[in-house]
Short mmCIF file of C-alpha atoms and ligand atoms in Angstrom, two decimals:
data_model
loop_
_atom_site.label_atom_id
_atom_site.label_comp_id
_atom_site.label_asym_id
_atom_site.label_seq_id
_atom_site.Cartn_x
_atom_site.Cartn_y
_atom_site.Cartn_z
CA MET A 3 -17.23 -18.78 -11.99
CA THR A 4 -17.08 -20.50 -8.61
CA LEU A 5 -17.92 -18.45 -5.51
CA SER A 6 -16.26 -19.26 -2.34
CA SER A 7 -18.25 -20.92 0.29
CA PRO A 8 -19.39 -18.55 3.16
CA GLY A 9 -17.59 -19.18 6.41
CA ILE A 10 -14.59 -20.46 4.82
CA ALA A 11 -12.88 -17.29 3.47
CA GLN A 12 -11.36 -14.98 6.04
CA ILE A 13 -13.09 -11.63 6.03
CA PRO A 14 -10.69 -8.98 5.00
CA GLN A 15 -10.16 -6.23 7.60
CA ILE A 16 -10.06 -2.71 6.21
CA LEU A 17 -8.76 0.46 8.14
CA ILE A 18 -10.48 3.52 7.21
CA VAL A 19 -8.41 6.68 8.29
CA GLU A 20 -10.74 9.71 7.86
CA ASP A 21 -11.37 12.70 10.01
CA GLU A 22 -14.86 13.34 8.61
CA PRO A 23 -17.39 11.11 10.23
CA ALA A 24 -19.89 11.32 7.37
CA ILE A 25 -17.40 10.30 4.97
CA ALA A 26 -16.26 7.49 7.28
CA ASP A 27 -19.89 6.21 7.81
CA THR A 28 -20.50 6.09 4.27
CA LEU A 29 -17.40 4.05 3.68
CA CYS A 30 -18.04 1.67 6.44
CA TYR A 31 -21.50 0.93 5.39
CA SER A 32 -20.52 0.40 1.85
CA LEU A 33 -17.63 -1.94 2.75
CA ARG A 34 -19.71 -3.98 5.27
CA SER A 35 -22.74 -4.38 3.02
CA GLU A 36 -20.04 -5.98 0.45
CA GLY A 37 -18.88 -8.45 3.13
CA TYR A 38 -15.55 -6.68 4.41
CA ALA A 39 -14.91 -5.84 7.97
CA PRO A 40 -14.14 -2.04 8.04
CA GLU A 41 -12.59 -0.25 11.22
CA TRP A 42 -12.52 3.50 11.49
CA VAL A 43 -9.99 5.64 13.09
CA ALA A 44 -9.82 9.59 12.71
CA THR A 45 -6.14 10.42 13.23
CA GLY A 46 -2.87 9.25 11.81
CA GLU A 47 -1.56 8.30 15.16
CA ALA A 48 -4.60 6.01 15.75
CA ALA A 49 -3.98 4.58 12.33
CA LEU A 50 -0.49 3.72 12.97
CA ASN A 51 -1.55 1.92 16.36
CA ALA A 52 -4.53 0.16 14.60
CA VAL A 53 -2.69 -1.30 11.64
CA GLY A 54 -1.97 -5.04 12.44
CA ILE A 55 -1.15 -8.18 10.86
CA ASP A 56 -4.84 -8.64 10.02
CA THR A 57 -5.06 -5.51 8.16
CA ALA A 58 -5.79 -6.21 4.47
CA LEU A 59 -5.89 -2.75 3.23
CA VAL A 60 -5.72 0.90 4.69
CA ILE A 61 -7.92 3.52 2.99
CA LEU A 62 -6.08 6.74 3.95
CA ASP A 63 -7.28 10.43 3.89
CA VAL A 64 -4.44 12.75 2.84
CA GLY A 65 -5.77 15.61 5.04
CA LEU A 66 -5.78 14.28 8.62
CA PRO A 67 -5.72 16.62 11.86
CA ASP A 68 -2.23 15.48 13.17
CA LEU A 69 -0.02 13.64 10.83
CA SER A 70 -0.63 14.12 7.16
CA GLY A 71 -1.72 10.85 5.30
CA PHE A 72 1.66 10.84 3.29
CA GLU A 73 3.62 10.64 6.67
CA VAL A 74 1.34 7.76 7.91
CA CYS A 75 2.08 5.93 4.63
CA ARG A 76 5.67 6.52 4.78
CA ARG A 77 5.72 5.05 8.26
CA LEU A 78 3.66 2.15 7.50
CA ARG A 79 5.86 1.31 4.49
CA ALA A 80 8.88 1.21 6.89
CA ARG A 81 7.17 -1.75 8.62
CA PRO A 82 7.88 -5.27 7.38
CA ASP A 83 4.60 -6.33 6.38
CA SER A 84 2.99 -3.11 5.24
CA PRO A 85 -0.49 -3.41 3.95
CA PRO A 86 -1.52 -1.85 0.70
CA VAL A 87 -2.78 1.68 0.86
CA MET A 88 -5.43 3.40 -0.95
CA PHE A 89 -5.60 7.22 -0.68
CA LEU A 90 -8.48 9.55 -0.38
CA THR A 91 -7.67 12.92 -1.68
CA ALA A 92 -9.70 16.04 -2.46
CA HIS A 93 -6.99 17.55 -4.76
CA SER A 94 -6.26 15.91 -8.11
CA GLU A 95 -2.95 17.86 -8.03
CA GLU A 96 -1.72 15.31 -5.41
CA ILE A 97 -2.22 12.25 -7.58
CA ASP A 98 1.10 12.25 -9.09
CA ARG A 99 2.71 12.35 -5.47
CA VAL A 100 0.34 9.77 -4.16
CA LEU A 101 1.26 7.33 -6.84
CA GLY A 102 4.65 8.28 -7.49
CA PHE A 103 7.98 6.69 -5.98
CA GLU A 104 8.03 8.86 -3.11
CA ILE A 105 4.59 7.70 -1.54
CA GLY A 106 3.89 4.66 -3.73
CA ALA A 107 0.17 4.28 -2.94
CA ASP A 108 -1.70 1.25 -4.65
CA ASP A 109 -4.54 3.26 -5.65
CA TYR A 110 -6.30 6.49 -5.05
CA VAL A 111 -9.83 7.95 -5.04
CA LEU A 112 -10.89 11.44 -5.49
CA LYS A 113 -13.33 12.94 -3.25
CA PRO A 114 -16.22 13.27 -3.70
CA PHE A 115 -16.21 9.57 -4.74
CA SER A 116 -18.93 7.05 -5.61
CA PRO A 117 -19.00 4.35 -2.88
CA ARG A 118 -19.70 1.60 -5.35
CA GLU A 119 -16.62 2.62 -7.54
CA LEU A 120 -14.58 2.68 -4.37
CA VAL A 121 -15.72 -0.78 -3.39
CA ALA A 122 -14.96 -2.08 -6.77
CA ARG A 123 -11.30 -0.62 -6.60
CA VAL A 124 -10.97 -2.25 -3.06
CA ARG A 125 -11.95 -5.48 -4.43
CA VAL A 126 -9.43 -5.33 -7.19
CA ILE A 127 -6.54 -4.55 -4.58
CA LEU A 128 -7.34 -7.08 -2.38
CA ARG A 129 -7.32 -9.56 -5.10
CA ARG A 130 -4.07 -8.42 -6.42
CA HIS A 131 -2.58 -8.96 -2.88
CA GLY A 132 -4.04 -12.44 -2.66
CA ASN A 133 -6.59 -11.35 -0.12
CA GLY A 134 -9.85 -11.23 -2.05
CA ASN A 135 -13.01 -12.51 -0.54
CA THR A 136 -13.92 -13.96 -4.00
CA THR A 137 -11.89 -17.18 -4.64
CA SER A 138 -11.40 -17.87 -8.17
CA LYS A 139 -10.18 -21.18 -9.38
CA ALA A 140 -6.33 -21.76 -9.05
CA ALA A 141 -4.73 -20.21 -11.89
CA THR A 142 -2.81 -23.26 -12.66
CA GLU A 143 -6.23 -25.11 -13.27
CA THR A 144 -7.60 -22.51 -15.54
CA LEU A 145 -4.39 -21.31 -17.33
CA GLN A 146 -3.03 -23.79 -20.03
CA LEU A 147 0.36 -23.36 -21.78
CA ASP A 148 0.32 -24.70 -25.55
CA GLU A 149 4.11 -24.34 -26.24
CA ALA A 150 3.77 -26.09 -29.76
CA GLY A 151 1.25 -23.41 -30.62
CA ALA A 152 3.12 -20.69 -28.67
CA ARG A 153 -0.04 -19.52 -26.91
CA VAL A 154 -1.82 -19.74 -23.68
CA LYS A 155 -5.46 -20.72 -23.06
CA TRP A 156 -7.54 -19.42 -20.42
CA CYS A 157 -10.50 -21.46 -19.31
CA GLY A 158 -9.92 -23.38 -22.73
CA LEU A 159 -9.94 -20.48 -24.96
CA PRO A 160 -6.55 -19.05 -26.43
CA LEU A 161 -5.75 -15.56 -25.19
CA PRO A 162 -4.77 -12.93 -27.93
CA LEU A 163 -1.33 -12.12 -26.70
CA THR A 164 1.68 -10.38 -28.20
CA ARG A 165 5.00 -12.29 -28.48
CA PHE A 166 6.31 -10.70 -25.17
CA GLU A 167 3.15 -10.99 -23.33
CA TYR A 168 3.09 -14.59 -24.19
CA LEU A 169 6.73 -15.05 -23.11
CA LEU A 170 6.20 -13.19 -19.79
CA LEU A 171 3.03 -15.20 -19.01
CA ARG A 172 4.86 -18.51 -20.08
CA HIS A 173 7.80 -17.60 -17.62
CA LEU A 174 5.58 -16.79 -14.76
CA MET A 175 3.64 -20.14 -15.32
CA GLY A 176 7.02 -21.95 -15.13
CA GLN A 177 6.85 -21.49 -11.40
CA PRO A 178 3.51 -20.57 -9.90
CA GLY A 179 3.96 -18.82 -6.59
CA ARG A 180 7.39 -17.82 -7.23
CA VAL A 181 8.10 -14.15 -6.90
CA PHE A 182 10.12 -12.81 -9.79
CA SER A 183 11.63 -9.38 -9.64
CA ARG A 184 11.34 -6.99 -12.70
CA GLU A 185 15.04 -7.35 -13.50
CA GLN A 186 14.58 -11.25 -13.50
CA LEU A 187 11.65 -10.95 -15.86
CA LEU A 188 13.50 -8.54 -18.19
CA ASP A 189 16.48 -10.81 -18.38
CA ALA A 190 14.27 -13.87 -18.89
CA VAL A 191 11.74 -12.49 -21.40
CA TRP A 192 13.38 -9.72 -23.28
CA GLY A 193 17.06 -10.87 -22.99
CA ASN A 194 19.23 -9.17 -25.48
CA GLU A 195 16.26 -7.30 -27.00
CA ARG A 196 15.94 -4.99 -24.07
CA ASP A 197 16.25 -1.41 -24.66
CA SER A 198 13.81 -1.12 -21.88
CA THR A 199 13.24 -0.28 -18.20
CA ASP A 200 11.36 -1.86 -15.36
CA ARG A 201 8.16 0.15 -16.76
CA THR A 202 8.42 -2.35 -19.67
CA VAL A 203 7.64 -5.11 -17.32
CA ASP A 204 4.89 -3.25 -15.55
CA THR A 205 3.34 -2.22 -18.78
CA HIS A 206 3.30 -5.70 -20.22
CA ILE A 207 1.76 -6.97 -16.80
CA LYS A 208 -0.99 -4.38 -17.16
CA THR A 209 -1.84 -5.36 -20.74
CA LEU A 210 -1.79 -8.92 -19.74
CA ARG A 211 -4.16 -8.48 -16.85
CA ALA A 212 -6.45 -6.61 -18.97
CA LYS A 213 -6.61 -9.35 -21.60
CA LEU A 214 -7.28 -11.78 -18.91
CA ARG A 215 -9.98 -9.84 -17.47
CA ALA A 216 -11.53 -9.48 -20.99
CA ALA A 217 -11.77 -13.25 -21.01
CA SER A 218 -13.15 -13.57 -17.66
CA PRO A 219 -14.10 -10.59 -15.57
CA GLU A 220 -13.00 -12.17 -12.42
CA ALA A 221 -9.74 -13.20 -13.70
CA ASP A 222 -6.57 -11.81 -12.00
CA PRO A 223 -4.26 -14.67 -11.47
CA ILE A 224 -1.16 -12.29 -11.36
CA LEU A 225 0.05 -10.98 -8.05
CA THR A 226 1.84 -7.76 -7.39
CA HIS A 227 4.50 -8.11 -4.45
CA ARG A 228 5.23 -4.52 -3.39
CA GLY A 229 9.01 -3.50 -3.99
CA MET A 230 9.75 -7.07 -5.01
CA GLY A 231 7.92 -8.16 -8.32
CA TYR A 232 5.33 -10.32 -9.66
CA SER A 233 4.07 -14.00 -9.28
CA LEU A 234 1.38 -16.16 -10.67
CA GLN A 235 -1.26 -17.27 -8.03
CA PRO A 236 0.08 -20.90 -7.07
CA1 CA B 15 -9.64 15.09 5.89
#
């Protein structure tokens, strides 16, 4: 595993939107000690003003004193370059809404949370959005297509893929960096055999990612493009 040289990678800016100072303090401390640059605001309006082009992630409390976290997320999503959003919620019954189509958050963390777990999940989201502060080798260097053997090797070892996982990964590898919509992937990979929905693509991406991670814990070469689809890291 290669680590990025310090000073070269840009430090990801993370906006914390949380009205309880004690929680915000804990979060700022944990994120800073992991090399991120956290900024804290306590209201929804302040969050909408603070999110900028450098914001790599918003950690958003649902219960804020002015706007609800849901409303803040909705307004952020209306912007062209809306950053990923991770919700903090105290109520497990809000989770379906948080992750559902209406809000469409990237992840959530239930309060009370372990800062360590939260930071781990921040890392995953940032990496998925091509913004991690750990640089893995370019995917094309470490993924090798063996068409004759109908398999893909990761760091020299064959991945244990199902047929559709193999076909999906092969398709993404055909044009690294290109974003494919779920529809395009369904057509290309499932073709006539599709009795399936967009969920089919998501499910296979999920198992592919899990298998890549099992082969190498830092491996996450597949990027999610919100509202658009997936690509392989160029
Ligand atoms: Ca709150």
